[in-house]
Amino acid sequence: QGKNLKAAELYEKSLKRTPNPRAQLEYALLLARMGGRERARKAFQQAVEQDPSSVLAYVGLAKASLETGKTAD
């Protein structure tokens, strides 16, 4: 778990400096694996915004949204 926390911190710092759709998706996947559902949902949303053609980002967003109860009406 400690390595995952460190990795998440590194992703956050890197993504603030240089947005990157692939790194954003990997960050969202990491957060989802760590159980940070709301943070993962937000990260997946950003991944979708950065790369609207990413099916994996949409699937992750849908799953995280269902898990947090924040689905579109």
mmCIF file of C-alpha atoms in Angstrom:
data_model
loop_
_atom_site.group_PDB
_atom_site.id
_atom_site.type_symbol
_atom_site.label_atom_id
_atom_site.label_comp_id
_atom_site.label_asym_id
_atom_site.label_seq_id
_atom_site.Cartn_x
_atom_site.Cartn_y
_atom_site.Cartn_z
ATOM 1 C CA GLN A 1 0.000 0.000 0.000
ATOM 2 C CA GLY A 2 2.889 2.370 0.725
ATOM 3 C CA LYS A 3 4.224 2.039 -2.805
ATOM 4 C CA ASN A 4 0.785 2.779 -4.210
ATOM 5 C CA LEU A 5 0.506 5.940 -2.108
ATOM 6 C CA LYS A 6 3.904 7.111 -3.296
ATOM 7 C CA ALA A 7 2.987 6.324 -6.907
ATOM 8 C CA ALA A 8 -0.276 8.287 -6.550
ATOM 9 C CA GLU A 9 1.642 11.284 -5.197
ATOM 10 C CA LEU A 10 4.073 11.132 -8.104
ATOM 11 C CA TYR A 11 1.232 10.918 -10.637
ATOM 12 C CA GLU A 12 -0.471 13.928 -9.040
ATOM 13 C CA LYS A 13 2.674 16.062 -9.177
ATOM 14 C CA SER A 14 3.472 15.023 -12.735
ATOM 15 C CA LEU A 15 -0.072 15.553 -14.023
ATOM 16 C CA LYS A 16 -0.227 19.037 -12.497
ATOM 17 C CA ARG A 17 2.915 19.994 -14.396
ATOM 18 C CA THR A 18 2.174 18.199 -17.653
ATOM 19 C CA PRO A 19 -1.284 16.797 -18.394
ATOM 20 C CA ASN A 20 -1.060 13.492 -20.235
ATOM 21 C CA PRO A 21 -4.131 11.406 -21.171
ATOM 22 C CA ARG A 22 -2.408 8.021 -20.749
ATOM 23 C CA ALA A 23 -0.860 8.962 -17.408
ATOM 24 C CA GLN A 24 -4.227 10.352 -16.269
ATOM 25 C CA LEU A 25 -5.878 7.032 -17.066
ATOM 26 C CA GLU A 26 -3.169 5.071 -15.260
ATOM 27 C CA TYR A 27 -3.558 7.368 -12.250
ATOM 28 C CA ALA A 28 -7.319 6.772 -12.224
ATOM 29 C CA LEU A 29 -6.800 3.007 -12.431
ATOM 30 C CA LEU A 30 -4.346 3.161 -9.539
ATOM 31 C CA LEU A 31 -6.814 5.107 -7.398
ATOM 32 C CA ALA A 32 -9.548 2.602 -8.225
ATOM 33 C CA ARG A 33 -7.303 -0.303 -7.179
ATOM 34 C CA MET A 34 -6.506 1.536 -3.940
ATOM 35 C CA GLY A 35 -10.217 1.900 -3.165
ATOM 36 C CA GLY A 36 -10.384 5.677 -3.535
ATOM 37 C CA ARG A 37 -13.681 5.585 -5.390
ATOM 38 C CA GLU A 38 -14.496 9.303 -5.413
ATOM 39 C CA ARG A 39 -10.951 10.313 -6.300
ATOM 40 C CA ALA A 40 -10.914 7.618 -8.983
ATOM 41 C CA ARG A 41 -14.221 8.875 -10.401
ATOM 42 C CA LYS A 42 -12.823 12.391 -10.691
ATOM 43 C CA ALA A 43 -9.598 11.095 -12.243
ATOM 44 C CA PHE A 44 -11.534 8.998 -14.776
ATOM 45 C CA GLN A 45 -13.644 12.069 -15.610
ATOM 46 C CA GLN A 46 -10.458 14.007 -16.323
ATOM 47 C CA ALA A 47 -9.163 11.107 -18.424
ATOM 48 C CA VAL A 48 -12.350 11.186 -20.512
ATOM 49 C CA GLU A 49 -12.027 14.949 -20.957
ATOM 50 C CA GLN A 50 -8.398 14.604 -22.047
ATOM 51 C CA ASP A 51 -9.057 11.680 -24.400
ATOM 52 C CA PRO A 52 -12.714 11.315 -25.416
ATOM 53 C CA SER A 53 -11.827 8.295 -27.563
ATOM 54 C CA SER A 54 -10.608 6.234 -24.573
ATOM 55 C CA VAL A 55 -13.059 3.399 -24.034
ATOM 56 C CA LEU A 56 -11.202 2.307 -20.901
ATOM 57 C CA ALA A 57 -11.608 5.794 -19.395
ATOM 58 C CA TYR A 58 -15.370 5.674 -20.043
ATOM 59 C CA VAL A 59 -15.671 2.182 -18.556
ATOM 60 C CA GLY A 60 -13.691 3.246 -15.499
ATOM 61 C CA LEU A 61 -15.820 6.364 -15.115
ATOM 62 C CA ALA A 62 -19.021 4.330 -15.363
ATOM 63 C CA LYS A 63 -17.838 1.791 -12.788
ATOM 64 C CA ALA A 64 -16.582 4.452 -10.374
ATOM 65 C CA SER A 65 -19.794 6.442 -10.800
ATOM 66 C CA LEU A 66 -21.910 3.407 -9.973
ATOM 67 C CA GLU A 67 -19.756 2.641 -6.928
ATOM 68 C CA THR A 68 -20.106 6.199 -5.610
ATOM 69 C CA GLY A 69 -23.774 6.518 -6.524
ATOM 70 C CA LYS A 70 -23.043 9.499 -8.763
ATOM 71 C CA THR A 71 -24.678 8.533 -12.018
ATOM 72 C CA ALA A 72 -26.299 10.786 -14.597
ATOM 73 C CA ASP A 73 -30.052 11.118 -14.393
#
